[in-house]
PDB file of C-alpha atoms (C1' of nucleotides) in Angstrom:
ATOM      1  CA  MET A1448       1.173  52.110  -3.842  1.00 54.00           C
ATOM      2  CA  MET A1449       2.903  54.113  -1.106  1.00 58.00           C
ATOM      3  CA  ASN A1450       0.899  52.086   1.389  1.00 75.00           C
ATOM      4  CA  GLN A1451       2.329  48.869   0.030  1.00 81.00           C
ATOM      5  CA  ILE A1452       5.896  50.213   0.176  1.00 88.00           C
ATOM      6  CA  LYS A1453       5.454  51.261   3.784  1.00 89.00           C
ATOM      7  CA  ARG A1454       3.866  47.940   4.583  1.00 92.00           C
ATOM      8  CA  LEU A1455       6.788  46.028   3.072  1.00 93.00           C
ATOM      9  CA  ARG A1456       9.340  48.171   4.943  1.00 92.00           C
ATOM     10  CA  ASP A1457       7.420  47.751   8.185  1.00 92.00           C
ATOM     11  CA  HIS A1458       7.764  44.018   7.768  1.00 94.00           C
ATOM     12  CA  GLY A1459      11.502  44.192   7.166  1.00 92.00           C
ATOM     13  CA  VAL A1460      11.315  43.577   3.440  1.00 94.00           C
ATOM     14  CA  LEU A1461      13.775  45.364   1.164  1.00 93.00           C
ATOM     15  CA  VAL A1462      11.668  47.108  -1.453  1.00 94.00           C
ATOM     16  CA  THR A1463      12.154  46.471  -5.176  1.00 94.00           C
ATOM     17  CA  PRO A1464       9.873  47.078  -8.160  1.00 94.00           C
ATOM     18  CA  GLN A1465       9.248  43.346  -8.486  1.00 96.00           C
ATOM     19  CA  ARG A1466       8.217  43.027  -4.878  1.00 96.00           C
ATOM     20  CA  ILE A1467       5.880  46.023  -5.165  1.00 96.00           C
ATOM     21  CA  ALA A1468       4.215  44.463  -8.205  1.00 95.00           C
ATOM     22  CA  ILE A1469       3.716  41.168  -6.402  1.00 97.00           C
ATOM     23  CA  ALA A1470       2.486  42.886  -3.243  1.00 97.00           C
ATOM     24  CA  GLU A1471      -0.020  44.980  -5.237  1.00 95.00           C
ATOM     25  CA  TYR A1472      -1.670  41.778  -6.353  1.00 96.00           C
ATOM     26  CA  ILE A1473      -1.264  39.243  -3.572  1.00 97.00           C
ATOM     27  CA  LEU A1474      -2.070  41.538  -0.648  1.00 96.00           C
ATOM     28  CA  LYS A1475      -5.435  42.498  -2.129  1.00 95.00           C
ATOM     29  CA  THR A1476      -6.752  39.438  -3.943  1.00 96.00           C
ATOM     30  CA  LYS A1477      -9.436  37.102  -2.641  1.00 95.00           C
ATOM     31  CA  ALA A1478      -8.633  34.529  -5.335  1.00 95.00           C
ATOM     32  CA  HIS A1479      -6.249  32.353  -3.254  1.00 96.00           C
ATOM     33  CA  PRO A1480      -3.864  31.921  -6.211  1.00 96.00           C
ATOM     34  CA  HIS A1481      -1.004  29.466  -6.646  1.00 95.00           C
ATOM     35  CA  ALA A1482       2.441  30.981  -7.106  1.00 96.00           C
ATOM     36  CA  ASP A1483       2.343  30.360 -10.840  1.00 95.00           C
ATOM     37  CA  ALA A1484      -0.979  32.201 -11.120  1.00 95.00           C
ATOM     38  CA  VAL A1485       0.655  35.163  -9.371  1.00 97.00           C
ATOM     39  CA  TRP A1486       3.466  34.978 -11.911  1.00 96.00           C
ATOM     40  CA  VAL A1487       1.021  35.020 -14.840  1.00 95.00           C
ATOM     41  CA  HIS A1488      -0.843  37.958 -13.310  1.00 95.00           C
ATOM     42  CA  VAL A1489       2.177  40.065 -12.446  1.00 96.00           C
ATOM     43  CA  ARG A1490       3.748  39.540 -15.873  1.00 94.00           C
ATOM     44  CA  ARG A1491       0.905  41.491 -17.473  1.00 93.00           C
ATOM     45  CA  ARG A1492       2.455  44.740 -16.241  1.00 89.00           C
ATOM     46  CA  HIS A1493       5.978  43.488 -15.544  1.00 92.00           C
ATOM     47  CA  PRO A1494       6.803  41.221 -18.498  1.00 92.00           C
ATOM     48  CA  THR A1495      10.405  40.391 -17.608  1.00 92.00           C
ATOM     49  CA  ILE A1496       9.806  39.145 -14.083  1.00 96.00           C
ATOM     50  CA  SER A1497      11.061  35.618 -13.569  1.00 96.00           C
ATOM     51  CA  ARG A1498       9.293  32.688 -12.023  1.00 96.00           C
ATOM     52  CA  ALA A1499      12.020  32.342  -9.392  1.00 96.00           C
ATOM     53  CA  THR A1500      11.504  35.925  -8.235  1.00 97.00           C
ATOM     54  CA  VAL A1501       7.798  35.327  -7.731  1.00 98.00           C
ATOM     55  CA  TYR A1502       8.381  32.133  -5.772  1.00 97.00           C
ATOM     56  CA  ASN A1503      11.192  33.689  -3.723  1.00 97.00           C
ATOM     57  CA  THR A1504       9.107  36.759  -2.989  1.00 97.00           C
ATOM     58  CA  LEU A1505       6.004  34.846  -1.960  1.00 97.00           C
ATOM     59  CA  ASN A1506       8.101  32.679   0.355  1.00 97.00           C
ATOM     60  CA  LEU A1507       9.656  35.828   1.787  1.00 97.00           C
ATOM     61  CA  PHE A1508       6.211  37.349   2.345  1.00 97.00           C
ATOM     62  CA  VAL A1509       5.154  34.188   4.176  1.00 96.00           C
ATOM     63  CA  GLU A1510       8.278  34.353   6.353  1.00 95.00           C
ATOM     64  CA  LYS A1511       7.613  38.006   7.152  1.00 95.00           C
ATOM     65  CA  GLY A1512       3.971  37.386   7.970  1.00 95.00           C
ATOM     66  CA  LEU A1513       2.473  39.342   5.060  1.00 96.00           C
ATOM     67  CA  VAL A1514       0.624  36.355   3.644  1.00 97.00           C
ATOM     68  CA  LYS A1515      -0.066  32.793   4.651  1.00 96.00           C
ATOM     69  CA  ALA A1516       0.595  29.664   2.582  1.00 96.00           C
ATOM     70  CA  GLN A1517      -2.241  27.141   2.714  1.00 95.00           C
ATOM     71  CA  PRO A1518      -1.792  23.588   1.454  1.00 92.00           C
ATOM     72  CA  ILE A1519      -5.502  22.855   1.210  1.00 91.00           C
ATOM     73  CA  THR A1520      -6.104  22.224  -2.493  1.00 85.00           C
ATOM     74  CA  GLY A1521      -4.283  21.184  -5.571  1.00 74.00           C
ATOM     75  CA  GLY A1522      -1.631  18.782  -6.691  1.00 80.00           C
ATOM     76  CA  ALA A1523       0.123  17.040  -3.835  1.00 91.00           C
ATOM     77  CA  VAL A1524      -2.003  14.724  -1.715  1.00 95.00           C
ATOM     78  CA  ILE A1525      -1.342  12.017   0.843  1.00 96.00           C
ATOM     79  CA  PHE A1526      -3.420   8.858   1.101  1.00 97.00           C
ATOM     80  CA  ASP A1527      -5.097   7.817   4.339  1.00 97.00           C
ATOM     81  CA  PRO A1528      -6.613   4.356   4.851  1.00 97.00           C
ATOM     82  CA  ASN A1529      -8.727   5.785   7.640  1.00 97.00           C
ATOM     83  CA  VAL A1530     -11.985   6.571   5.820  1.00 96.00           C
ATOM     84  CA  ARG A1531     -14.014   7.237   8.943  1.00 96.00           C
ATOM     85  CA  ARG A1532     -14.443  10.864   9.954  1.00 97.00           C
ATOM     86  CA  HIS A1533     -11.392  12.114  11.814  1.00 97.00           C
ATOM     87  CA  HIS A1534      -9.147  15.134  12.238  1.00 97.00           C
ATOM     88  CA  HIS A1535      -5.444  15.658  11.597  1.00 97.00           C
ATOM     89  CA  PHE A1536      -2.550  16.920  13.664  1.00 97.00           C
ATOM     90  CA  ILE A1537       0.687  17.824  11.867  1.00 95.00           C
ATOM     91  CA  ASP A1538       3.942  17.895  13.821  1.00 94.00           C
ATOM     92  CA  GLU A1539       5.677  20.960  12.470  1.00 91.00           C
ATOM     93  CA  LYS A1540       9.148  19.688  13.279  1.00 89.00           C
ATOM     94  CA  SER A1541       8.971  16.228  11.734  1.00 91.00           C
ATOM     95  CA  GLY A1542       6.127  16.695   9.279  1.00 91.00           C
ATOM     96  CA  ILE A1543       4.498  13.563  10.673  1.00 94.00           C
ATOM     97  CA  ILE A1544       0.702  13.516  10.330  1.00 96.00           C
ATOM     98  CA  TYR A1545      -1.329  11.993  13.156  1.00 96.00           C
ATOM     99  CA  ASP A1546      -4.973  10.958  12.873  1.00 96.00           C
ATOM    100  CA  LEU A1547      -7.086  12.355  15.706  1.00 97.00           C
ATOM    101  CA  PRO A1548     -10.346  10.643  16.632  1.00 96.00           C
ATOM    102  CA  TRP A1549     -13.504  12.492  15.637  1.00 97.00           C
ATOM    103  CA  GLU A1550     -14.353  12.872  19.324  1.00 96.00           C
ATOM    104  CA  ALA A1551     -11.098  14.688  20.101  1.00 97.00           C
ATOM    105  CA  VAL A1552     -12.594  18.066  19.214  1.00 97.00           C
ATOM    106  CA  LYS A1553     -16.102  19.370  18.948  1.00 97.00           C
ATOM    107  CA  VAL A1554     -17.006  21.776  16.119  1.00 97.00           C
ATOM    108  CA  THR A1555     -20.110  23.954  16.350  1.00 96.00           C
ATOM    109  CA  ALA A1556     -21.534  26.216  13.645  1.00 95.00           C
ATOM    110  CA  GLU A1557     -22.033  29.683  15.112  1.00 93.00           C
ATOM    111  CA  ARG A1558     -23.006  32.203  12.432  1.00 89.00           C
ATOM    112  CA  GLY A1559     -22.356  33.307   8.865  1.00 86.00           C
ATOM    113  CA  LEU A1560     -22.627  29.823   7.373  1.00 94.00           C
ATOM    114  CA  SER A1561     -26.062  30.199   5.824  1.00 91.00           C
ATOM    115  CA  GLY A1562     -24.660  30.551   2.303  1.00 93.00           C
ATOM    116  CA  PHE A1563     -22.694  27.322   2.575  1.00 96.00           C
ATOM    117  CA  GLU A1564     -23.976  23.759   2.269  1.00 96.00           C
ATOM    118  CA  VAL A1565     -21.397  21.799   4.241  1.00 96.00           C
ATOM    119  CA  ARG A1566     -20.910  18.189   3.104  1.00 95.00           C
ATOM    120  CA  GLU A1567     -17.876  17.438   5.252  1.00 95.00           C
ATOM    121  CA  TYR A1568     -15.320  19.173   7.390  1.00 97.00           C
ATOM    122  CA  GLN A1569     -12.235  18.476   9.429  1.00 97.00           C
ATOM    123  CA  VAL A1570     -10.013  20.301  11.841  1.00 97.00           C
ATOM    124  CA  VAL A1571      -6.345  20.530  10.875  1.00 97.00           C
ATOM    125  CA  LEU A1572      -4.107  21.266  13.865  1.00 96.00           C
ATOM    126  CA  ARG A1573      -0.411  22.098  13.785  1.00 95.00           C
ATOM    127  CA  GLY A1574       2.149  22.159  16.556  1.00 95.00           C
ATOM    128  CA  ARG A1575       4.477  19.856  18.381  1.00 94.00           C
ATOM    129  CA  ARG A1576       3.936  16.296  19.489  1.00 93.00           C
ATOM    130  CA  ARG A1577       4.979  16.027  23.148  1.00 90.00           C
ATOM    131  CA  ARG A1578       7.458  13.324  24.032  1.00 79.00           C
ATOM    132  CA  ARG A1579       6.106  10.938  26.628  1.00 68.00           C
TER     133      ARG A1579
ATOM    134  CA  MET B 331      -3.944 -11.425   1.790  1.00 54.00           C
ATOM    135  CA  MET B 332      -7.279 -13.177   1.230  1.00 59.00           C
ATOM    136  CA  ASN B 333      -8.825 -10.474   3.376  1.00 75.00           C
ATOM    137  CA  GLN B 334      -7.517  -7.780   1.047  1.00 81.00           C
ATOM    138  CA  ILE B 335      -8.812  -9.607  -2.048  1.00 89.00           C
ATOM    139  CA  LYS B 336     -12.273  -9.894  -0.529  1.00 89.00           C
ATOM    140  CA  ARG B 337     -12.153  -6.296   0.537  1.00 92.00           C
ATOM    141  CA  LEU B 338     -11.274  -5.153  -3.002  1.00 93.00           C
ATOM    142  CA  ARG B 339     -14.035  -7.275  -4.561  1.00 92.00           C
ATOM    143  CA  ASP B 340     -16.541  -6.000  -2.023  1.00 92.00           C
ATOM    144  CA  HIS B 341     -15.732  -2.489  -3.167  1.00 94.00           C
ATOM    145  CA  GLY B 342     -16.199  -3.364  -6.834  1.00 93.00           C
ATOM    146  CA  VAL B 343     -12.510  -3.385  -7.676  1.00 94.00           C
ATOM    147  CA  LEU B 344     -11.240  -5.895 -10.233  1.00 94.00           C
ATOM    148  CA  VAL B 345      -8.425  -7.748  -8.515  1.00 94.00           C
ATOM    149  CA  THR B 346      -4.927  -7.894 -10.000  1.00 95.00           C
ATOM    150  CA  PRO B 347      -1.548  -8.690  -8.428  1.00 95.00           C
ATOM    151  CA  GLN B 348      -0.563  -5.026  -8.647  1.00 96.00           C
ATOM    152  CA  ARG B 349      -3.689  -3.890  -6.831  1.00 96.00           C
ATOM    153  CA  ILE B 350      -3.173  -6.494  -4.125  1.00 96.00           C
ATOM    154  CA  ALA B 351       0.391  -5.274  -3.575  1.00 96.00           C
ATOM    155  CA  ILE B 352      -0.760  -1.665  -3.313  1.00 97.00           C
ATOM    156  CA  ALA B 353      -3.666  -2.589  -1.034  1.00 96.00           C
ATOM    157  CA  GLU B 354      -1.347  -4.577   1.253  1.00 95.00           C
ATOM    158  CA  TYR B 355       0.581  -1.405   1.926  1.00 96.00           C
ATOM    159  CA  ILE B 356      -1.834   1.492   1.734  1.00 97.00           C
ATOM    160  CA  LEU B 357      -4.706  -0.084   3.652  1.00 96.00           C
ATOM    161  CA  LYS B 358      -2.493  -0.764   6.674  1.00 95.00           C
ATOM    162  CA  THR B 359      -0.005   2.085   6.887  1.00 96.00           C
ATOM    163  CA  LYS B 360      -0.192   4.988   9.306  1.00 96.00           C
ATOM    164  CA  ALA B 361       2.497   6.886   7.381  1.00 95.00           C
ATOM    165  CA  HIS B 362       0.157   9.019   5.203  1.00 96.00           C
ATOM    166  CA  PRO B 363       2.381   8.552   2.120  1.00 96.00           C
ATOM    167  CA  HIS B 364       2.346  10.396  -1.191  1.00 96.00           C
ATOM    168  CA  ALA B 365       1.643   8.291  -4.281  1.00 96.00           C
ATOM    169  CA  ASP B 366       5.315   8.248  -5.229  1.00 96.00           C
ATOM    170  CA  ALA B 367       6.228   6.922  -1.780  1.00 96.00           C
ATOM    171  CA  VAL B 368       3.729   4.114  -2.299  1.00 97.00           C
ATOM    172  CA  TRP B 369       5.399   3.382  -5.640  1.00 97.00           C
ATOM    173  CA  VAL B 370       8.843   3.208  -4.044  1.00 95.00           C
ATOM    174  CA  HIS B 371       7.521   0.919  -1.306  1.00 96.00           C
ATOM    175  CA  VAL B 372       5.579  -1.454  -3.554  1.00 96.00           C
ATOM    176  CA  ARG B 373       8.478  -1.809  -6.007  1.00 95.00           C
ATOM    177  CA  ARG B 374      10.507  -3.528  -3.298  1.00 93.00           C
ATOM    178  CA  ARG B 375       8.465  -6.729  -3.825  1.00 90.00           C
ATOM    179  CA  HIS B 376       7.029  -5.910  -7.243  1.00 93.00           C
ATOM    180  CA  PRO B 377       9.914  -4.353  -9.194  1.00 93.00           C
ATOM    181  CA  THR B 378       8.197  -3.940 -12.577  1.00 93.00           C
ATOM    182  CA  ILE B 379       5.151  -2.029 -11.357  1.00 96.00           C
ATOM    183  CA  SER B 380       4.777   1.275 -13.125  1.00 96.00           C
ATOM    184  CA  ARG B 381       4.182   4.689 -11.676  1.00 96.00           C
ATOM    185  CA  ALA B 382       0.964   5.042 -13.697  1.00 97.00           C
ATOM    186  CA  THR B 383      -0.467   1.863 -12.170  1.00 97.00           C
ATOM    187  CA  VAL B 384       0.182   3.130  -8.659  1.00 98.00           C
ATOM    188  CA  TYR B 385      -1.409   6.511  -9.370  1.00 97.00           C
ATOM    189  CA  ASN B 386      -4.351   4.921 -11.221  1.00 97.00           C
ATOM    190  CA  THR B 387      -4.890   2.402  -8.458  1.00 97.00           C
ATOM    191  CA  LEU B 388      -4.760   4.928  -5.644  1.00 97.00           C
ATOM    192  CA  ASN B 389      -7.245   7.131  -7.478  1.00 97.00           C
ATOM    193  CA  LEU B 390      -9.473   4.100  -7.990  1.00 97.00           C
ATOM    194  CA  PHE B 391      -9.257   3.251  -4.277  1.00 97.00           C
ATOM    195  CA  VAL B 392     -10.294   6.808  -3.455  1.00 96.00           C
ATOM    196  CA  GLU B 393     -13.237   6.565  -5.851  1.00 95.00           C
ATOM    197  CA  LYS B 394     -14.296   3.242  -4.307  1.00 95.00           C
ATOM    198  CA  GLY B 395     -13.999   4.562  -0.769  1.00 95.00           C
ATOM    199  CA  LEU B 396     -11.080   2.374   0.319  1.00 96.00           C
ATOM    200  CA  VAL B 397      -8.805   5.308   1.142  1.00 97.00           C
ATOM    201  CA  LYS B 398      -9.101   9.065   1.335  1.00 96.00           C
ATOM    202  CA  ALA B 399      -6.896  11.630  -0.431  1.00 96.00           C
ATOM    203  CA  GLN B 400      -5.912  14.519   1.825  1.00 95.00           C
ATOM    204  CA  PRO B 401      -4.344  17.712   0.437  1.00 93.00           C
ATOM    205  CA  ILE B 402      -2.993  18.883   3.771  1.00 92.00           C
ATOM    206  CA  THR B 403       0.786  18.937   3.315  1.00 85.00           C
ATOM    207  CA  GLY B 404       3.370  19.098   0.621  1.00 74.00           C
ATOM    208  CA  GLY B 405       4.071  20.826  -2.636  1.00 80.00           C
ATOM    209  CA  ALA B 406       1.155  22.812  -3.947  1.00 90.00           C
ATOM    210  CA  VAL B 407       0.040  25.765  -1.852  1.00 95.00           C
ATOM    211  CA  ILE B 408      -2.170  28.769  -2.366  1.00 96.00           C
ATOM    212  CA  PHE B 409      -1.384  32.174  -0.864  1.00 97.00           C
ATOM    213  CA  ASP B 410      -3.817  34.054   1.346  1.00 97.00           C
ATOM    214  CA  PRO B 411      -3.352  37.720   2.269  1.00 97.00           C
ATOM    215  CA  ASN B 412      -5.657  37.177   5.225  1.00 97.00           C
ATOM    216  CA  VAL B 413      -3.183  36.506   8.026  1.00 96.00           C
ATOM    217  CA  ARG B 414      -5.689  36.769  10.843  1.00 96.00           C
ATOM    218  CA  ARG B 415      -7.106  33.521  12.185  1.00 97.00           C
ATOM    219  CA  HIS B 416      -9.867  32.219   9.945  1.00 97.00           C
ATOM    220  CA  HIS B 417     -11.313  29.047   8.477  1.00 97.00           C
ATOM    221  CA  HIS B 418     -11.770  27.903   4.886  1.00 97.00           C
ATOM    222  CA  PHE B 419     -14.699  26.652   2.867  1.00 97.00           C
ATOM    223  CA  ILE B 420     -13.998  24.970  -0.475  1.00 95.00           C
ATOM    224  CA  ASP B 421     -16.729  24.810  -3.104  1.00 94.00           C
ATOM    225  CA  GLU B 422     -16.361  21.318  -4.515  1.00 91.00           C
ATOM    226  CA  LYS B 423     -17.873  22.208  -7.870  1.00 89.00           C
ATOM    227  CA  SER B 424     -15.860  25.315  -8.709  1.00 91.00           C
ATOM    228  CA  GLY B 425     -12.832  24.802  -6.506  1.00 91.00           C
ATOM    229  CA  ILE B 426     -13.266  28.344  -5.200  1.00 94.00           C
ATOM    230  CA  ILE B 427     -11.912  28.861  -1.682  1.00 96.00           C
ATOM    231  CA  TYR B 428     -13.817  31.174   0.660  1.00 96.00           C
ATOM    232  CA  ASP B 429     -12.432  32.627   3.874  1.00 96.00           C
ATOM    233  CA  LEU B 430     -14.760  32.133   6.818  1.00 97.00           C
ATOM    234  CA  PRO B 431     -14.504  34.435   9.833  1.00 96.00           C
ATOM    235  CA  TRP B 432     -12.999  32.898  12.950  1.00 97.00           C
ATOM    236  CA  GLU B 433     -16.335  33.334  14.702  1.00 96.00           C
ATOM    237  CA  ALA B 434     -18.215  31.254  12.118  1.00 97.00           C
ATOM    238  CA  VAL B 435     -17.467  28.022  13.977  1.00 97.00           C
ATOM    239  CA  LYS B 436     -16.462  27.206  17.520  1.00 97.00           C
ATOM    240  CA  VAL B 437     -13.873  24.475  18.142  1.00 97.00           C
ATOM    241  CA  THR B 438     -13.571  22.838  21.558  1.00 96.00           C
ATOM    242  CA  ALA B 439     -10.944  20.328  22.685  1.00 94.00           C
ATOM    243  CA  GLU B 440     -12.707  17.322  24.161  1.00 93.00           C
ATOM    244  CA  ARG B 441     -10.225  14.498  24.917  1.00 89.00           C
ATOM    245  CA  GLY B 442      -7.165  12.690  23.649  1.00 87.00           C
ATOM    246  CA  LEU B 443      -5.195  15.834  22.872  1.00 94.00           C
ATOM    247  CA  SER B 444      -2.836  15.670  25.850  1.00 91.00           C
ATOM    248  CA  GLY B 445       0.073  14.465  23.731  1.00 93.00           C
ATOM    249  CA  PHE B 446      -0.254  17.372  21.322  1.00 96.00           C
ATOM    250  CA  GLU B 447       0.925  20.956  21.807  1.00 96.00           C
ATOM    251  CA  VAL B 448      -1.371  22.849  19.460  1.00 96.00           C
ATOM    252  CA  ARG B 449       0.077  26.089  18.056  1.00 95.00           C
ATOM    253  CA  GLU B 450      -2.664  26.763  15.536  1.00 95.00           C
ATOM    254  CA  TYR B 451      -5.639  25.115  13.946  1.00 97.00           C
ATOM    255  CA  GLN B 452      -8.289  25.736  11.353  1.00 97.00           C
ATOM    256  CA  VAL B 453     -11.453  24.078  10.162  1.00 97.00           C
ATOM    257  CA  VAL B 454     -11.561  23.142   6.484  1.00 96.00           C
ATOM    258  CA  LEU B 455     -15.094  22.687   5.198  1.00 96.00           C
ATOM    259  CA  ARG B 456     -16.142  21.321   1.816  1.00 95.00           C
ATOM    260  CA  GLY B 457     -19.493  21.449   0.069  1.00 95.00           C
ATOM    261  CA  ARG B 458     -21.515  23.695  -2.171  1.00 95.00           C
ATOM    262  CA  ARG B 459     -21.922  27.420  -2.066  1.00 93.00           C
ATOM    263  CA  ARG B 460     -25.626  28.192  -2.231  1.00 90.00           C
ATOM    264  CA  ARG B 461     -26.741  30.600  -4.927  1.00 79.00           C
ATOM    265  CA  ARG B 462     -28.487  33.607  -3.501  1.00 68.00           C
TER     266      ARG B 462
ATOM    267  C1'  DT C 745     -12.246 -21.738 -24.140  1.00 56.29           C
ATOM    268  C1'  DC C 746     -13.347 -17.252 -26.059  1.00 56.29           C
ATOM    269  C1'  DT C 747     -13.804 -12.652 -25.936  1.00 56.29           C
ATOM    270  C1'  DA C 748     -14.998  -7.958 -24.617  1.00 56.29           C
ATOM    271  C1'  DA C 749     -13.826  -5.041 -21.287  1.00 56.29           C
ATOM    272  C1'  DC C 750     -10.513  -3.701 -18.411  1.00 56.29           C
ATOM    273  C1'  DC C 751      -5.616  -3.196 -16.710  1.00 56.29           C
ATOM    274  C1'  DT C 752      -0.538  -2.467 -17.020  1.00 56.29           C
ATOM    275  C1'  DT C 753       3.517  -0.694 -18.980  1.00 56.29           C
ATOM    276  C1'  DA C 754       7.274   2.713 -20.471  1.00 56.29           C
ATOM    277  C1'  DG C 755       7.838   6.906 -21.592  1.00 56.29           C
ATOM    278  C1'  DA C 756       6.229  11.451 -22.619  1.00 56.29           C
ATOM    279  C1'  DT C 757       3.791  15.374 -20.928  1.00 56.29           C
ATOM    280  C1'  DA C 758       1.891  18.538 -17.469  1.00 56.29           C
ATOM    281  C1'  DT C 759       2.051  21.155 -13.299  1.00 56.29           C
ATOM    282  C1'  DA C 760       4.136  23.160  -9.181  1.00 56.29           C
ATOM    283  C1'  DT C 761       8.277  24.263  -7.019  1.00 56.29           C
ATOM    284  C1'  DT C 762      13.213  24.902  -6.076  1.00 56.29           C
ATOM    285  C1'  DC C 763      18.037  25.379  -7.363  1.00 56.29           C
ATOM    286  C1'  DT C 764      22.120  27.394  -9.759  1.00 56.29           C
ATOM    287  C1'  DA C 765      25.308  30.677 -11.280  1.00 56.29           C
ATOM    288  C1'  DA C 766      25.857  34.899 -13.410  1.00 56.29           C
ATOM    289  C1'  DA C 767      24.325  39.607 -13.853  1.00 56.29           C
ATOM    290  C1'  DT C 768      22.242  43.416 -11.774  1.00 56.29           C
ATOM    291  C1'  DG C 769      20.490  46.573  -8.191  1.00 56.29           C
ATOM    292  C1'  DC C 770      20.178  48.605  -3.565  1.00 56.29           C
ATOM    293  C1'  DA C 771      21.728  50.922   0.721  1.00 56.29           C
ATOM    294  C1'  DT C 772      25.289  52.552   3.448  1.00 56.29           C
ATOM    295  C1'  DG C 773      29.736  54.670   4.732  1.00 56.29           C
ATOM    296  C1'  DA C 774      33.454  57.618   3.080  1.00 56.29           C
TER     297       DA C 774
ATOM    298  C1'  DT D 930      28.267  61.469  -4.783  1.00 56.29           C
ATOM    299  C1'  DC D 931      30.460  57.132  -5.369  1.00 56.29           C
ATOM    300  C1'  DA D 932      32.445  52.781  -4.348  1.00 56.29           C
ATOM    301  C1'  DT D 933      31.601  48.726  -2.033  1.00 56.29           C
ATOM    302  C1'  DG D 934      29.438  44.716  -0.455  1.00 56.29           C
ATOM    303  C1'  DC D 935      25.545  42.281   0.102  1.00 56.29           C
ATOM    304  C1'  DA D 936      20.920  41.202  -1.532  1.00 56.29           C
ATOM    305  C1'  DT D 937      18.042  40.504  -5.498  1.00 56.29           C
ATOM    306  C1'  DT D 938      16.844  39.117 -10.139  1.00 56.29           C
ATOM    307  C1'  DT D 939      17.256  36.409 -14.133  1.00 56.29           C
ATOM    308  C1'  DA D 940      17.020  32.257 -17.437  1.00 56.29           C
ATOM    309  C1'  DG D 941      17.232  27.877 -17.454  1.00 56.29           C
ATOM    310  C1'  DA D 942      18.002  23.418 -15.372  1.00 56.29           C
ATOM    311  C1'  DA D 943      16.599  20.325 -11.819  1.00 56.29           C
ATOM    312  C1'  DT D 944      13.292  18.139  -8.750  1.00 56.29           C
ATOM    313  C1'  DA D 945       8.738  16.558  -7.154  1.00 56.29           C
ATOM    314  C1'  DT D 946       4.148  15.221  -8.024  1.00 56.29           C
ATOM    315  C1'  DA D 947       0.643  13.811 -11.156  1.00 56.29           C
ATOM    316  C1'  DT D 948      -1.529  12.565 -15.619  1.00 56.29           C
ATOM    317  C1'  DC D 949      -1.706  11.033 -20.478  1.00 56.29           C
ATOM    318  C1'  DT D 950      -0.791   7.930 -24.469  1.00 56.29           C
ATOM    319  C1'  DA D 951      -0.795   3.916 -27.164  1.00 56.29           C
ATOM    320  C1'  DA D 952       0.590  -0.697 -27.352  1.00 56.29           C
ATOM    321  C1'  DG D 953       0.255  -5.004 -25.275  1.00 56.29           C
ATOM    322  C1'  DG D 954      -1.443  -8.136 -21.459  1.00 56.29           C
ATOM    323  C1'  DT D 955      -5.011  -9.905 -18.065  1.00 56.29           C
ATOM    324  C1'  DT D 956      -9.530 -10.724 -16.034  1.00 56.29           C
ATOM    325  C1'  DA D 957     -14.234 -12.379 -15.451  1.00 56.29           C
ATOM    326  C1'  DG D 958     -18.137 -14.263 -17.361  1.00 56.29           C
ATOM    327  C1'  DA D 959     -20.603 -16.589 -21.233  1.00 56.29           C
TER     328       DA D 959
END
DNA sequence: TCTAACCTTAGATATATTCTAAATGCATGA
DNA sequence: TCATGCATTTAGAATATATCTAAGGTTAGA
């Protein structure tokens, strides 16, 4: 508990009971939960916490580098008519998604993948498109 | 237009005017639109088309291999307390997301990336977790 | 042409997230 | 310690994305 408080302070986060409760869960879990799942979990011991607080807090934690938001499953999807294997580059300023040819990067399995039967994979790159 | 009709039939899709209109747009665009954006676009020339038809049709096109759904931007996100560089493996049966160590795969730029300033990247793998 | 199977529609529902405005809480300076 | 000002929390509404429902319409093949 004290560790979490120090950790929040070290990241420039003003400490409140709600934020401690959220940190206790999200900084330790391996479950990769959605924000609403965090809300459901935290309410077990903190029944009056509001949805907005959980969303605000998680976004704050992302901003402060305590957690990372990953848009890799769930609801929102985009549709791509390119059904051949390819990778994606996302321009962080504009949000524009570029298809990269499969040959643009080479991916090699190194170690620790024996427990996983890989059916497909892609590299998702983020950064800035250079003006030409 | 005839090309699209043939293409739909070849993929086992029953052809309707609505599906042609959606195919005309989604099979050619490079914009990586969300389903609702497709709806807005298609309504310009097909004002009575319903949202459900667009969503149903896009899901059908995915099932038939005409397009691919990519959950790489937008609304729904999961939160990961692992803020070091790492990759992700998604078990397609259970939906469980596993963190893979950065060293599990090696990624090498090959060609065609000169226009892109890459700030970060990750490999997203999908398949089945083997039981041990 | 007939018909069984399939498709489309409007609107409701579900899910994930953000916004709003009012109330409350926290940290700092006197 | 206490007042002050700014940040945080709250409930509920709003927005965005996706799916479901049930009634009616369309398609392809016999």
